[in-house]
């Protein structure tokens, strides 16, 4: 602790001193005239938006200054930034009046052509590499991967729709647009369209006319922006600080990755990684670029393993930053009945398996190989992840752990097959209706039990092994429940067959 | 970060300097003689109580000094405080010997007339506005709203009672007083009564005689104190620091608002608000009064939206502090089968609906309108909450979000109607007993499924929309489970009807 | 806050100053030659291991210096430490080359005889008291208590095994070793054995030959180390900082104590204790020895009540440190159908009840008294815990709370009896197979419902009372679910009996 105190004092004094020097020599990074105009009203109208932005890095530098940094510490990936943006801070107007012609949602506001929704295409003006990489993730395609896949959409509709009870039967109605925006599409992203004008009355500022937007508000990872670009950067770098610190903290990922269908945050919390983060993380430096293993942090967060540029204390790069998170993921272990290799293309709606469905595996688990990455690409990605593991663990540790993941995939896939066999028998023997009778496969008790067996339990077991949070995979949402629900399904079929 | 460091250093130096100055000029706020007597033994007997109190604001000022502050920063709401309390710190004796005649639990201790349980009436000596406002909340009436409503009490008894299995039937027994104190009444509050004397043997201090108390310990929000007053201020401002910081943190609310019946904390955690709080909250100032949007905090906690006085950085008030939390709540969206407007009176045991039950809606969802607030009052409260929203969000954002809440109330109410129709059919056809056969509506499988459909699932869906934590309302405790349990209920009725 | 600032500044300046003084006078604690050799490669090969160790107390002192401290502040319990370890930091080589002959996993690495897995026996070189105490806990015996008890192992196998669906029946297969390591044994500990040689290829360092280990990685509390010793100290003091701070934080315990079978962390979170920890804990000193009530912390964590040495601000000892956590636990309230007194011996596989099973209670709840602690020992342990309670609470508070625990044990044991009676009737009437028909008692729907009734619900109710997190024991995982599942079980037996 003494040692840490003195280092802290040194840093503090150094930092303060150098900042004083800066202040003496340098002028504050200049605001554009347009941004100054925005601030005039919005400091009072939406004070937190302005106050947050003032704390952001974007308010404290200019693209020109940011581009001068060495490649490892640089936070801007553009080689060239439009002249007019170079020497002012990235303020309100720089983003909200960028590319007005490309935004169907542009409206006149004050003297400016403004759009409400800043798109990932706007952000890529300064961060093109991140945008390009991000587009190669399933997450960027999360809207289409749900909406363009009839089976997925049927599931979403059965889950989110409304129900009436008439003549002893439940009658289903499709979900309202509000419900859709506030259920699956909250995370997957809405399809945002600029509609007509919208007049807003404000006591202090009078009447303002803006553009009405469908699917707004939304910060889903696969949001279709009004300009057609995919993804909301604010899903992980929230407005209006847009910081790397927040994106590196596991609570950010937990917004979409905490439920029983994809409980990675809950598993992280019962893992040794999560325990150390919880106990000691408050002393770590989440803002440093590059992120130095053991110095800036002592145990990984989600970002460490999946995204960040990591170096050792001597400055040697262990892994490169990549917003193409799939670079370190070789198997798809959640969201689907069977685990399978990752798809070739992030647009999974193009997959057709041997049963004719847009799923990477058939009812019996056979992978639709031509749409999935091969052994070599899987090896490359696994090696990249192993490079992260061995920053903190010996080789035998890492390899044994990875072998456990191979095993758990095999075992859970086999149990999914058993579960599916029970479902198929239930359909064949007429105990449930299913697609053979032109009914949804998601609206009867046994069908939902089948969904739980893989969507909740098998997935959780796999994830708990992948992330070393084993406790979650037994009693919390795993093996106890998986085997129980199979016993229940089998008994149900047996009993009902007898009664028939 | 550099900027933050220098501000931090400046604050640090400034703060330290001004404090030194204070120390030089001012004397420590004086303790009363009585409090000094308390401390003599209790520093050793219950060291943490004393140590915590020493850290409290009450130990560091006097009512007279506290009353000199300007209205916005003032933490004491009394216009007049009894002479003898004015110029000493608010110490042990000031609270525990206050109004001895009003406390049936008063006993002689040392040379003083002491009562163990400090009541909300005691606190209102200095904080009368807060007490008066708080009394208008359902929470203040949480004990009576449970105990005086026969339907609620039947539910509590069925949930908390004991069971034996005799001759193929479960035999129910009422819960013990200990179980009652430690289940529903833990949060709702116990009915505390002073009983006879209680002798306590202590190795170091010898025998001490105090008053025995029923329902103790308890810090429930609707606790009936021995002096008849309602509420335990320590529910949110825990002993013996009583700080505003703790009350403003979401973990405080989570003590009673985390379970599947009212999972607001879990929803907060998967909302963008909660994610930002988790990632950045450690740097916020939770002790500042007034609480400055964007400067003291960057995203809301429970208190921000429901209680706190908020100003913008220029000092303009956005919303006034109110311990009458219902001021910003227009619909009651949890704890009941159907969402409905808030009640006129916080005592909900007086409501009688068209079915003759003390519930704000009938079996078919019809609201008992005469007991509920009208459209105008709903509008006023909604506008007050919207004023909080627009501190950080544009008007269209806020309005669309509020519209989603309207929609989700409509949809979940409709599904509750379907669930209730299945239950009623089950009773009508004799598949379950229910109230028509003088049986409890809460002690059969289908009845509990019905309870889950609204108490857990519909409520969670509504809350997840209200708080923008959509993920929770789908797979965690929401739409997936709601539709599944309705399919299950309908199948059960169909199968059992066939077998009959 | 001002007061805290100035204290903080004083501490900061003092600490810095004294450290500078230290640095001027003292030399850095010396590394052994062997450790220097380790660091040469491993700083680059596994940077986080090295960086973490550098932050540890072990890297900043020597056993000789640590032994000079006064008894209350001492962190090393050995009276005598081997000569060659006395005057160097406890570095890589000091642990990983200790007692090479006792480690079947020793291999030649560089010029040294190295073993990968540092055992609790290795740690006891400097910490013998902790090791000796720890061995008397059930946790130290967690491997054998599971594996040597046929009933427990049958349960584990039914939960973790694989399933196929053949001819209308589920066919069970035993879990793979990987699954075993990654389910129950993750927390209970694996049985680690040194196997043959393992060659590891490394791009930067060439080929390295180490010893292959079964059950690796693992940090379970009852791990059987290759040298035969029990327990992984790293379960609570994680590598390579091994700090007391982490062990004192509740997230550490939550790694194994969070699921529905033993949800102590979740209960803590909704208790007042957990709420205060969450709201204010970031300002507490988790590293101080002894741990001063009210000064270093304001509300208890797991360690406070179960392990730590506590003093009051005057330095009077309230309770002694003990790694024999059972010293403050008198009843066993989770993991078993019925709550019962703690066992005499931490090896519970030796217990035989009146039904001939290795369980502390019979099917009807009768305790196997001869294997369980008597009333006097229970009283001693309860008094030790009460001594912790009264640091912060009055005697009546503590005693009433302890009485609630007595009551909840009685009530939940009675409901377990009802649940068991339903199960037995189910077996007797042939509705389920059970042990009478040589079948497992854990592989049918009603059997799993019975398991849930006690393993999840009764246990959670008891724990929620014990830890004053009542909310969890009602709707989250408690009374609502317990009574519901009993209604369901009773209905199932009634319906199926009728149909037979």
XYZ file of N, CA, C and O in Angstrom, chain B residues 183-292:
440
model
N -41.104 -12.323 7.099
C -41.478 -12.493 5.684
C -42.095 -11.167 5.218
O -41.365 -10.174 5.107
N -43.395 -11.109 4.961
C -43.997 -9.882 4.407
C -43.713 -8.635 5.255
O -43.434 -7.555 4.738
N -43.835 -8.805 6.610
C -43.722 -7.632 7.477
C -42.288 -7.112 7.586
O -42.068 -6.001 8.062
N -41.331 -7.901 7.160
C -39.944 -7.404 7.158
C -39.866 -6.105 6.364
O -39.242 -5.141 6.809
N -40.507 -6.062 5.203
C -40.528 -4.851 4.381
C -41.734 -3.952 4.696
O -41.604 -2.738 4.759
N -42.907 -4.571 4.848
C -44.112 -3.775 5.110
C -44.041 -3.089 6.468
O -44.624 -2.023 6.664
N -43.305 -3.692 7.402
C -43.208 -3.156 8.762
C -44.040 -3.972 9.720
O -45.135 -4.432 9.386
N -43.511 -4.149 10.922
C -44.252 -4.871 11.959
C -45.076 -3.877 12.773
O -44.865 -2.668 12.703
N -46.004 -4.424 13.556
C -46.782 -3.617 14.493
C -46.094 -3.739 15.851
O -46.284 -4.703 16.576
N -45.256 -2.763 16.189
C -44.441 -2.882 17.396
C -45.204 -2.421 18.636
O -45.769 -1.330 18.656
N -45.158 -3.264 19.651
C -45.804 -2.938 20.916
C -44.771 -3.102 22.030
O -43.944 -4.024 21.984
N -44.834 -2.213 23.009
C -43.992 -2.379 24.190
C -44.684 -3.369 25.116
O -45.853 -3.199 25.462
N -43.978 -4.399 25.493
C -44.533 -5.417 26.388
C -43.920 -5.193 27.776
O -43.558 -4.071 28.120
N -43.768 -6.224 28.555
C -43.240 -6.074 29.919
C -41.740 -5.796 29.972
O -41.112 -5.477 28.960
N -41.179 -5.923 31.148
C -39.750 -5.689 31.333
C -38.937 -6.865 30.807
O -39.407 -7.999 30.780
N -37.708 -6.574 30.407
C -36.804 -7.616 29.935
C -35.448 -7.393 30.592
O -34.848 -6.320 30.450
N -34.987 -8.409 31.308
C -33.694 -8.285 31.967
C -32.606 -8.851 31.064
O -32.727 -9.954 30.552
N -31.566 -8.068 30.856
C -30.467 -8.508 30.002
C -29.199 -8.596 30.831
O -28.840 -7.649 31.528
N -28.566 -9.773 30.768
C -27.302 -9.966 31.496
C -26.137 -9.625 30.586
O -26.089 -10.054 29.441
N -25.209 -8.809 31.106
C -24.033 -8.485 30.307
C -22.797 -8.678 31.162
O -22.729 -8.162 32.284
N -21.855 -9.430 30.631
C -20.631 -9.763 31.362
C -19.932 -8.518 31.918
O -19.530 -8.475 33.071
N -19.823 -7.503 31.072
C -19.032 -6.331 31.461
C -19.832 -5.281 32.219
O -19.278 -4.531 33.009
N -21.146 -5.227 31.952
C -21.904 -4.114 32.505
C -22.974 -4.555 33.506
O -23.751 -3.755 33.987
N -23.047 -5.827 33.787
C -24.032 -6.323 34.750
C -25.428 -6.407 34.158
O -25.611 -6.389 32.937
N -26.429 -6.490 35.030
C -27.803 -6.678 34.586
C -28.433 -5.335 34.217
O -28.252 -4.326 34.906
N -29.162 -5.329 33.110
C -29.852 -4.124 32.640
C -31.300 -4.502 32.364
O -31.553 -5.555 31.780
N -32.234 -3.656 32.798
C -33.642 -3.949 32.520
C -34.163 -2.974 31.465
O -34.087 -1.752 31.641
N -34.665 -3.516 30.349
C -35.227 -2.695 29.269
C -36.671 -3.120 29.034
O -37.192 -3.965 29.750
N -37.314 -2.520 28.046
C -38.687 -2.932 27.716
C -38.646 -3.937 26.561
O -37.975 -3.726 25.555
N -39.398 -4.981 26.757
C -39.537 -5.994 25.714
C -40.418 -5.445 24.595
O -41.406 -4.754 24.868
N -40.073 -5.765 23.355
C -40.816 -5.220 22.216
C -41.265 -6.340 21.290
O -40.488 -7.235 20.969
N -42.517 -6.282 20.868
C -42.967 -7.236 19.848
C -42.533 -6.712 18.476
O -42.420 -5.508 18.269
N -42.285 -7.636 17.559
C -41.954 -7.232 16.186
C -40.603 -6.562 16.045
O -40.343 -5.872 15.057
N -39.732 -6.733 16.967
C -38.401 -6.141 16.962
C -37.379 -7.235 16.774
O -37.558 -8.289 17.373
N -36.353 -7.075 15.944
C -36.027 -5.891 15.158
C -36.866 -5.766 13.892
O -37.346 -6.754 13.361
N -36.988 -4.534 13.435
C -37.666 -4.258 12.172
C -37.344 -2.843 11.706
O -37.287 -1.916 12.512
N -37.125 -2.705 10.392
C -36.966 -1.364 9.818
C -37.841 -1.226 8.575
O -37.444 -0.626 7.576
N -39.031 -1.820 8.630
C -39.941 -1.776 7.479
C -40.492 -0.379 7.220
O -40.662 0.418 8.143
N -40.799 -0.123 5.957
C -41.239 1.228 5.558
C -42.552 1.649 6.197
O -42.816 2.835 6.340
N -43.398 0.690 6.569
C -44.696 1.028 7.154
C -44.800 0.601 8.609
O -45.901 0.455 9.134
N -43.653 0.426 9.256
C -43.639 -0.014 10.655
C -44.557 0.849 11.514
O -44.549 2.079 11.395
N -45.378 0.210 12.350
C -46.146 0.944 13.350
C -45.275 1.022 14.599
O -44.983 0.008 15.242
N -44.817 2.217 14.916
C -43.937 2.402 16.056
C -44.727 2.313 17.360
O -45.948 2.530 17.365
N -44.056 2.022 18.472
C -44.772 1.920 19.755
C -45.556 3.190 20.094
O -46.563 3.128 20.789
N -45.126 4.344 19.563
C -45.884 5.581 19.833
C -47.021 5.786 18.833
O -47.673 6.834 18.838
N -47.258 4.815 17.963
C -48.367 4.884 17.025
C -48.040 5.524 15.692
O -48.830 5.453 14.750
N -46.879 6.162 15.587
C -46.521 6.787 14.308
C -46.150 5.714 13.294
O -45.818 4.584 13.646
N -46.225 6.096 12.012
C -45.984 5.136 10.933
C -44.611 5.331 10.308
O -44.195 6.463 10.075
N -43.923 4.231 9.986
C -42.713 4.298 9.184
C -41.430 4.301 9.984
O -41.356 4.854 11.077
N -40.397 3.661 9.406
C -39.059 3.680 9.986
C -38.164 4.450 9.024
O -37.927 3.993 7.916
N -37.706 5.617 9.426
C -36.837 6.413 8.544
C -35.563 5.643 8.204
O -34.945 5.854 7.156
N -35.190 4.717 9.131
C -33.986 3.908 8.933
C -34.134 2.892 7.806
O -33.153 2.247 7.434
N -35.325 2.736 7.267
C -35.473 1.862 6.100
C -34.544 2.332 4.979
O -33.929 1.527 4.287
N -34.427 3.642 4.824
C -33.597 4.211 3.744
C -32.369 4.982 4.250
O -31.400 5.138 3.514
N -32.458 5.499 5.471
C -31.331 6.240 6.058
C -30.827 5.432 7.250
O -31.134 5.741 8.393
N -30.020 4.385 7.001
C -29.758 3.405 8.068
C -28.953 3.971 9.240
O -28.146 4.875 9.080
N -29.249 3.416 10.408
C -28.576 3.776 11.644
C -27.086 3.458 11.557
O -26.715 2.461 10.961
N -26.257 4.180 12.252
C -26.451 5.423 12.955
C -25.696 6.511 12.226
O -25.111 7.393 12.832
N -25.678 6.398 10.881
C -25.094 7.472 10.066
C -26.229 8.295 9.458
O -26.112 9.498 9.318
N -27.318 7.622 9.113
C -28.529 8.307 8.629
C -28.254 9.180 7.414
O -28.854 10.249 7.264
N -27.366 8.742 6.552
C -26.903 9.660 5.515
C -27.800 9.700 4.287
O -28.554 8.778 4.000
N -27.708 10.770 3.572
C -28.428 10.934 2.323
C -27.749 10.122 1.219
O -28.403 9.652 0.293
N -26.440 9.924 1.325
C -25.701 9.175 0.301
C -26.278 7.767 0.149
O -26.530 7.305 -0.960
N -26.471 7.103 1.262
C -26.990 5.733 1.201
C -28.399 5.717 0.624
O -28.726 4.869 -0.216
N -29.221 6.659 1.051
C -30.602 6.701 0.558
C -30.662 6.935 -0.945
O -31.605 6.519 -1.614
N -29.656 7.614 -1.473
C -29.649 7.902 -2.911
C -29.098 6.760 -3.745
O -29.120 6.833 -4.968
N -28.544 5.750 -3.104
C -27.967 4.644 -3.869
C -28.996 3.545 -4.072
O -29.770 3.220 -3.166
N -29.009 2.936 -5.242
C -30.073 1.985 -5.561
C -30.085 0.746 -4.696
O -31.130 0.103 -4.558
N -28.958 0.381 -4.098
C -28.955 -0.818 -3.255
C -29.892 -0.648 -2.065
O -30.424 -1.637 -1.550
N -30.097 0.571 -1.624
C -31.019 0.819 -0.512
C -32.439 0.402 -0.891
O -33.107 -0.324 -0.153
N -32.887 0.831 -2.041
C -34.231 0.475 -2.506
C -34.333 -1.021 -2.772
O -35.400 -1.615 -2.637
N -33.206 -1.612 -3.178
C -33.228 -3.021 -3.576
C -33.529 -3.951 -2.416
O -33.881 -5.107 -2.630
N -33.398 -3.479 -1.199
C -33.714 -4.356 -0.060
C -35.137 -4.898 -0.150
O -35.403 -6.028 0.248
N -36.049 -4.092 -0.648
C -37.443 -4.538 -0.787
C -37.896 -4.619 -2.240
O -38.985 -5.121 -2.512
N -37.110 -4.110 -3.152
C -37.555 -4.009 -4.545
C -36.615 -4.753 -5.483
O -36.052 -4.166 -6.402
N -36.454 -6.028 -5.237
C -35.549 -6.822 -6.067
C -36.134 -8.166 -6.466
O -35.734 -8.742 -7.466
N -37.041 -8.689 -5.667
C -37.613 -10.004 -5.942
C -38.427 -10.014 -7.223
O -38.666 -8.971 -7.839
N -38.887 -11.206 -7.670
C -39.608 -11.321 -8.938
C -40.952 -10.595 -8.927
O -41.537 -10.363 -9.971
N -41.438 -10.240 -7.747
C -42.710 -9.528 -7.639
C -42.535 -8.040 -7.891
O -43.477 -7.360 -8.294
N -41.352 -7.514 -7.639
C -41.128 -6.087 -7.834
C -39.641 -5.866 -8.104
O -38.901 -5.315 -7.307
N -39.194 -6.336 -9.296
C -37.753 -6.439 -9.573
C -37.125 -5.149 -10.094
O -36.321 -5.176 -11.017
N -37.467 -4.032 -9.486
C -37.000 -2.762 -10.057
C -35.477 -2.657 -10.041
O -34.877 -2.105 -10.963
N -34.842 -3.188 -9.015
C -33.383 -3.087 -8.961
C -32.738 -3.900 -10.092
O -31.787 -3.459 -10.731
N -33.295 -5.093 -10.328
C -32.751 -5.937 -11.399
C -32.947 -5.281 -12.759
O -32.127 -5.429 -13.661
N -34.061 -4.600 -12.914
C -34.329 -3.918 -14.170
C -33.394 -2.719 -14.316
O -32.819 -2.479 -15.379
N -33.229 -1.993 -13.228
C -32.283 -0.871 -13.235
C -30.897 -1.341 -13.678
O -30.236 -0.693 -14.488
N -30.488 -2.483 -13.153
C -29.146 -2.976 -13.467
C -28.938 -3.279 -14.944
O -27.819 -3.165 -15.436
N -29.996 -3.707 -15.650
C -29.820 -3.964 -17.084
C -30.256 -2.775 -17.939
O -30.267 -2.865 -19.168
N -30.620 -1.680 -17.292
C -30.954 -0.475 -18.053
C -29.674 0.318 -18.303
O -28.660 0.131 -17.643
N -29.735 1.200 -19.279
C -28.593 2.083 -19.537
C -28.290 2.922 -18.292
O -27.121 3.157 -17.964
N -29.338 3.361 -17.609
C -29.123 4.128 -16.374
C -28.249 3.355 -15.388
O -27.264 3.865 -14.862
N -28.634 2.126 -15.128
C -27.912 1.307 -14.158
C -26.514 0.969 -14.623
O -25.573 0.894 -13.823
N -26.379 0.769 -15.916
C -25.059 0.449 -16.458
C -24.098 1.624 -16.267
O -22.948 1.446 -15.870
N -24.574 2.823 -16.515
C -23.711 4.000 -16.337
C -23.405 4.204 -14.851
O -22.268 4.508 -14.478
N -24.400 4.008 -14.016
C -24.161 4.114 -12.566
C -23.085 3.131 -12.134
O -22.160 3.473 -11.392
N -23.190 1.905 -12.604
C -22.217 0.890 -12.217
C -20.820 1.240 -12.726
O -19.827 1.088 -12.021
N -20.769 1.721 -13.954
C -19.465 1.986 -14.561
C -18.813 3.252 -14.037
O -17.599 3.336 -13.895
N -19.587 4.271 -13.734
C -19.007 5.570 -13.436
C -19.428 6.155 -12.091
O -18.878 7.175 -11.655
N -20.405 5.508 -11.430
C -20.988 6.084 -10.226
C -20.022 6.341 -9.084
O -20.258 7.222 -8.250
N -18.922 5.597 -9.033
C -18.025 5.779 -7.890
C -17.414 7.169 -7.852
O -16.939 7.618 -6.808
N -17.452 7.880 -8.962
C -16.907 9.237 -8.977
C -17.957 10.319 -8.718
O -17.627 11.500 -8.730
N -19.194 9.932 -8.500
C -20.253 10.937 -8.327
C -20.353 11.397 -6.877
O -19.924 10.699 -5.958
N -20.939 12.558 -6.691
C -21.105 13.102 -5.338
C -22.539 12.859 -4.865
O -23.460 13.571 -5.249
N -22.699 11.852 -4.036
C -24.042 11.472 -3.573
C -24.504 12.283 -2.365
O -25.624 12.124 -1.898
N -23.646 13.174 -1.871
C -24.002 13.900 -0.656
C -24.450 15.327 -0.903
O -24.913 16.000 0.012
N -24.323 15.806 -2.133
C -24.614 17.210 -2.421
C -26.110 17.531 -2.365
O -26.938 16.789 -2.865
N -26.428 18.676 -1.743
C -27.795 19.209 -1.724
C -27.718 20.677 -2.114
O -26.984 21.427 -1.448
N -28.396 21.127 -3.188
C -29.204 20.322 -4.102
C -28.311 19.440 -4.967
O -27.095 19.638 -5.016
N -28.942 18.508 -5.650
C -28.204 17.536 -6.454
C -28.162 18.068 -7.884
O -29.213 18.209 -8.527
N -26.942 18.367 -8.360
C -26.822 19.061 -9.643
C -26.649 18.067 -10.789
O -25.655 17.333 -10.856
